[in-house]
């Protein structure tokens, strides 16, 4: 059956975004074969429609109904090859990320264990350059395969050309809305070394296994982050902000216990959750949306929240953090309007000047 003939109309997206926000897609299709991408692209062009690809729906804030085609990436498959020094794992974009990480650990191919229990799919991982507990996707990705809308063919880009940065990549800039990712290839070195320099992992013994790290990461994430199947959320709502070392020094004079981490280019990273927590905002509600009572970095849908509730809550948090710390929080979650992703600042505006 032609993939175009499988396109549905007026599909409810509530179950396709982990916030559980009510929104509809004018058109909707499940992509299960990468050979169908070209046909889909031709149809999109002929209909002159906006389009977007979703995976687990775990990083989306749907502001309104979507006026075009939503493509649910359901591509599956894992291929492994190896050399004397490393494993090369080519995974389809629709594979569930956590299940994929779990599988690699079980297969004795360590290297991804610190990234356990991050919601979403393999295809979304390079877009956001996901990271946790001292490891980023950029550390383990070797190349990304995608279908280019411009050239009408499948292309491969190396990790070096992906322009990975903190929660950023070329797929959010030059290649934004220009590609559909089909596969991601990972290079995992056989000379594995545990990475336990971050947070609770420091407490682990020196001689540990990837399975131990995987289990501990899962334990910590479960204790901190609510299950979206139980309480609608998109995980960490804000990025950890980067500040100059000069600004950090000023902040530490006022808040000596402020958590901070060295970053690149003379910058330091602050913990967004700590900043929000200092303002006593855990449990703060706007309409049906709230700051999670146990994790300040997570915004949750507690009572049929609408996008407007989450936006108002986000504005309030940004305003309070700006006034107290002179630090501007940026959402990590992608804002989606009727025609596609929109820059959060265009929706949120800027906070007022600090007091």
XYZ file of C-alpha atoms in Angstrom:
355
model
C 0.000 0.000 0.000
C 1.240 3.473 -0.856
C 2.302 5.501 2.160
C 0.296 8.453 0.852
C -2.866 6.346 0.855
C -2.231 5.670 4.558
C -2.400 9.359 5.481
C -5.202 10.103 7.959
C -7.072 13.357 8.510
C -7.881 15.305 11.682
C -5.962 13.092 14.084
C -5.965 13.806 17.824
C -2.361 14.317 19.022
C -3.088 14.100 22.746
C -1.570 10.632 23.044
C 1.397 11.563 20.827
C 2.845 14.232 23.140
C 3.935 13.427 26.678
C 2.479 16.662 28.050
C -0.909 15.239 27.057
C -1.966 18.517 25.471
C -5.068 18.471 23.305
C -4.244 19.342 19.685
C -5.059 17.944 16.266
C -3.082 17.349 13.094
C -4.790 18.106 9.800
C -2.909 15.136 8.329
C -1.087 12.284 10.046
C 0.908 9.265 8.863
C 3.109 6.563 10.383
C 6.477 6.123 8.663
C 7.605 2.490 8.839
C 9.839 2.230 5.752
C 12.622 4.681 4.906
C 11.985 4.028 1.208
C 8.649 5.828 1.604
C 10.199 9.158 2.604
C 10.641 10.369 -0.969
C 6.990 9.722 -1.754
C 5.920 11.603 1.368
C 8.127 14.562 0.489
C 6.653 14.718 -3.026
C 3.142 14.724 -1.578
C 4.002 17.467 0.922
C 5.384 19.611 -1.892
C 2.388 19.023 -4.128
C -0.012 19.947 -1.311
C 2.219 22.864 -0.197
C 1.836 21.887 3.428
C 3.885 22.438 6.564
C 5.173 19.208 8.071
C 6.973 17.879 11.101
C 8.368 14.562 12.281
C 7.707 13.319 15.800
C 9.048 10.311 17.687
C 8.128 9.810 21.321
C 6.590 13.285 21.564
C 8.610 13.851 24.721
C 10.096 17.240 23.896
C 7.105 19.064 22.425
C 4.860 21.892 23.561
C 1.970 21.937 21.095
C 0.646 25.490 21.107
C -2.321 24.819 18.793
C -3.638 22.490 16.107
C -1.106 21.646 13.387
C -2.161 22.739 9.910
C -0.044 20.277 7.947
C 1.284 16.713 8.020
C 2.615 15.081 11.177
C 4.909 12.141 10.425
C 5.239 9.629 13.258
C 8.681 8.064 12.837
C 8.267 4.327 13.361
C 11.397 3.155 11.529
C 12.895 0.094 13.200
C 16.075 -1.944 12.976
C 19.553 -2.263 14.511
C 22.714 -3.359 12.667
C 26.066 -4.041 14.333
C 29.557 -4.313 12.901
C 32.848 -4.240 14.724
C 36.565 -3.785 14.450
C 39.279 -4.807 16.870
C 38.808 -1.510 18.705
C 35.122 -0.609 18.540
C 31.508 -1.478 17.826
C 29.588 0.377 15.139
C 25.826 0.315 15.749
C 23.434 1.662 13.097
C 20.001 2.187 14.621
C 16.799 3.258 12.870
C 15.379 6.612 13.919
C 12.122 5.222 15.288
C 13.769 2.930 17.839
C 12.863 3.800 21.431
C 15.943 5.454 22.933
C 15.881 3.853 26.380
C 15.175 0.380 25.021
C 18.064 0.847 22.593
C 20.448 1.861 25.406
C 19.285 -1.094 27.505
C 19.896 -3.445 24.568
C 23.461 -2.214 24.016
C 24.321 -2.754 27.668
C 22.798 -6.231 27.627
C 24.777 -7.068 24.489
C 28.030 -6.166 26.209
C 28.563 -2.983 24.175
C 28.954 -0.272 26.829
C 29.155 3.461 26.284
C 25.536 4.653 26.328
C 24.617 3.642 29.879
C 24.803 7.204 31.259
C 22.067 8.163 28.799
C 19.564 5.610 30.119
C 15.889 6.453 30.575
C 15.979 9.623 28.463
C 12.565 9.695 26.773
C 12.237 9.828 23.003
C 13.620 8.027 19.986
C 17.006 7.441 18.380
C 16.209 9.904 15.586
C 15.612 12.746 18.026
C 18.872 12.194 19.890
C 21.224 14.075 17.520
C 18.795 16.959 17.004
C 18.930 17.910 20.665
C 22.382 16.446 21.306
C 20.880 14.744 24.319
C 23.034 14.402 27.383
C 23.028 13.279 30.992
C 25.430 12.404 33.798
C 28.542 13.606 32.024
C 27.880 12.119 28.569
C 26.461 13.737 25.439
C 25.344 12.143 22.199
C 28.236 13.945 20.489
C 30.612 11.695 22.449
C 29.267 8.488 20.899
C 27.719 9.434 17.544
C 29.766 8.757 14.403
C 27.277 9.751 11.682
C 23.657 10.582 10.938
C 21.750 9.411 7.873
C 18.864 11.508 6.575
C 16.687 12.206 3.570
C 17.375 15.690 2.214
C 14.294 17.639 1.192
C 16.471 19.860 -0.973
C 18.343 17.171 -2.925
C 15.600 14.506 -2.854
C 18.008 11.803 -1.775
C 19.486 10.086 1.235
C 22.686 11.627 2.598
C 25.076 10.933 5.467
C 26.697 13.544 7.672
C 29.611 12.875 10.008
C 29.485 13.676 13.688
C 32.123 16.367 13.147
C 29.804 18.149 10.702
C 26.747 17.929 12.944
C 27.881 21.079 14.790
C 27.018 19.568 18.153
C 26.827 21.970 21.071
C 24.958 22.035 24.364
C 21.440 20.825 23.452
C 22.075 21.986 19.923
C 23.098 20.726 16.475
C 22.992 21.559 12.778
C 19.521 19.972 12.732
C 18.243 22.936 14.730
C 19.917 25.507 12.469
C 21.107 25.035 8.879
C 19.289 21.718 8.399
C 16.186 22.624 10.372
C 13.076 21.541 8.433
C 15.359 20.369 5.619
C 15.828 16.700 6.510
C 14.105 13.604 7.828
C 16.520 11.540 9.920
C 16.346 7.820 9.158
C 19.330 6.297 11.002
C 22.004 7.186 13.556
C 25.308 5.315 13.809
C 27.140 5.047 17.110
C 30.787 4.205 17.714
C 31.417 2.532 21.060
C 35.032 1.871 21.967
C 35.854 -1.584 23.309
C 38.361 -0.031 25.704
C 35.445 1.174 27.828
C 35.997 3.387 30.832
C 33.272 4.185 33.327
C 32.197 7.844 33.514
C 31.155 8.503 37.077
C 32.180 12.094 37.690
C 28.651 13.462 37.798
C 26.190 13.679 40.698
C 25.181 10.461 42.391
C 27.460 8.373 40.192
C 30.450 9.635 42.196
C 29.357 7.372 45.031
C 29.827 4.198 42.993
C 32.857 2.020 43.567
C 35.835 2.393 41.251
C 35.565 -1.106 39.763
C 32.050 -1.075 38.333
C 30.244 -2.302 35.237
C 28.173 -0.549 32.598
C 25.169 -2.431 33.943
C 25.748 -0.944 37.404
C 25.877 2.573 35.952
C 22.776 1.891 33.842
C 20.857 0.692 36.907
C 21.992 3.637 39.023
C 21.094 6.183 36.339
C 17.641 4.613 36.006
C 17.218 4.714 39.768
C 18.190 8.387 39.987
C 16.022 9.456 37.052
C 12.994 7.586 38.364
C 13.439 9.247 41.760
C 13.656 12.714 40.215
C 11.417 12.691 37.154
C 7.685 11.885 37.066
C 6.434 9.200 34.698
C 4.664 10.949 31.772
C 2.255 7.994 31.619
C 1.062 9.037 35.076
C 1.642 12.800 35.084
C 1.981 14.650 31.789
C 5.390 16.308 31.356
C 8.235 16.761 28.879
C 11.122 16.060 31.219
C 13.486 18.953 31.874
C 11.674 22.036 30.611
C 14.629 24.446 30.736
C 18.241 24.216 29.635
C 20.927 24.656 32.245
C 22.027 28.256 31.592
C 25.549 29.228 30.565
C 27.112 32.300 32.154
C 30.479 34.006 31.910
C 32.994 33.154 34.591
C 32.859 36.808 35.641
C 29.109 36.566 36.257
C 29.608 33.257 38.035
C 32.091 34.867 40.420
C 29.549 37.568 41.277
C 26.819 35.000 41.834
C 29.029 32.866 44.068
C 29.706 35.870 46.266
C 25.972 36.023 46.949
C 25.224 32.293 46.781
C 28.359 30.328 47.764
C 26.575 26.966 47.524
C 25.320 27.544 43.971
C 26.057 24.431 41.865
C 28.186 25.169 38.809
C 30.139 23.244 36.199
C 32.901 24.230 33.826
C 31.839 24.554 30.194
C 33.621 25.677 27.031
C 34.722 29.090 25.762
C 35.180 30.629 29.175
C 31.642 29.843 30.271
C 30.193 28.007 33.233
C 26.968 26.033 33.465
C 24.446 26.586 36.246
C 21.749 24.183 37.416
C 18.411 25.571 36.246
C 16.521 23.388 38.714
C 18.508 24.823 41.635
C 17.746 28.389 40.530
C 14.015 27.675 40.356
C 14.075 25.810 43.649
C 15.645 28.783 45.447
C 12.570 30.806 44.537
C 10.247 28.388 46.298
C 8.377 27.596 43.109
C 7.953 23.843 43.571
C 4.227 23.162 43.411
C 3.456 26.610 41.948
C 0.451 26.363 39.622
C -1.061 28.287 36.735
C -4.364 26.846 35.562
C -3.825 23.132 35.004
C -0.021 23.404 34.858
C 2.427 23.267 37.750
C 6.069 23.115 38.736
C 6.620 19.558 39.916
C 6.612 19.351 43.704
C 9.811 17.279 43.810
C 11.761 18.478 40.753
C 11.734 22.188 39.980
C 13.077 21.695 36.460
C 9.955 19.774 35.385
C 6.630 21.386 34.476
C 3.645 19.066 34.698
C 0.068 18.786 33.482
C -1.924 18.271 36.675
C -5.454 19.094 35.507
C -6.068 19.106 31.765
C -3.601 21.933 31.242
C -3.713 24.000 28.097
C -0.712 25.390 26.248
C -1.601 28.866 27.532
C -1.232 27.588 31.120
C 2.249 26.219 30.463
C 3.287 29.412 28.683
C 2.120 31.563 31.581
C 3.937 29.312 34.051
C 7.099 29.422 31.943
C 6.963 33.239 31.762
C 6.558 33.488 35.525
C 9.546 31.246 36.197
C 11.744 33.092 33.718
C 10.735 36.441 35.219
C 11.480 35.338 38.780
C 14.858 33.791 37.903
C 15.824 36.868 35.878
C 14.977 39.265 38.695
C 16.732 37.250 41.387
C 19.830 35.997 39.565
C 20.085 38.093 36.382
C 20.083 34.801 34.469
C 17.815 34.134 31.488
C 16.395 30.612 31.295
C 15.829 29.153 27.843
C 13.321 26.344 27.251
C 14.721 23.000 26.205
C 11.276 21.920 25.002
C 10.401 22.655 21.354
C 7.481 25.060 20.846
C 5.207 24.026 17.946
C 2.561 26.300 16.434
C 0.202 25.624 13.514
C 2.976 25.561 10.906
C 5.981 24.230 12.807
C 8.621 24.985 15.397
C 8.834 28.563 16.609
C 11.540 30.263 18.637
C 10.401 30.355 22.286
C 11.401 34.015 22.654
C 8.873 34.963 19.957
C 6.161 33.387 22.085
C 7.393 34.206 25.570
C 8.932 37.623 25.064
C 11.716 38.815 27.360
C 11.508 39.248 31.121
C 11.244 42.731 32.557
C 14.385 44.332 33.957
C 15.500 42.943 37.309
C 14.751 44.813 40.471
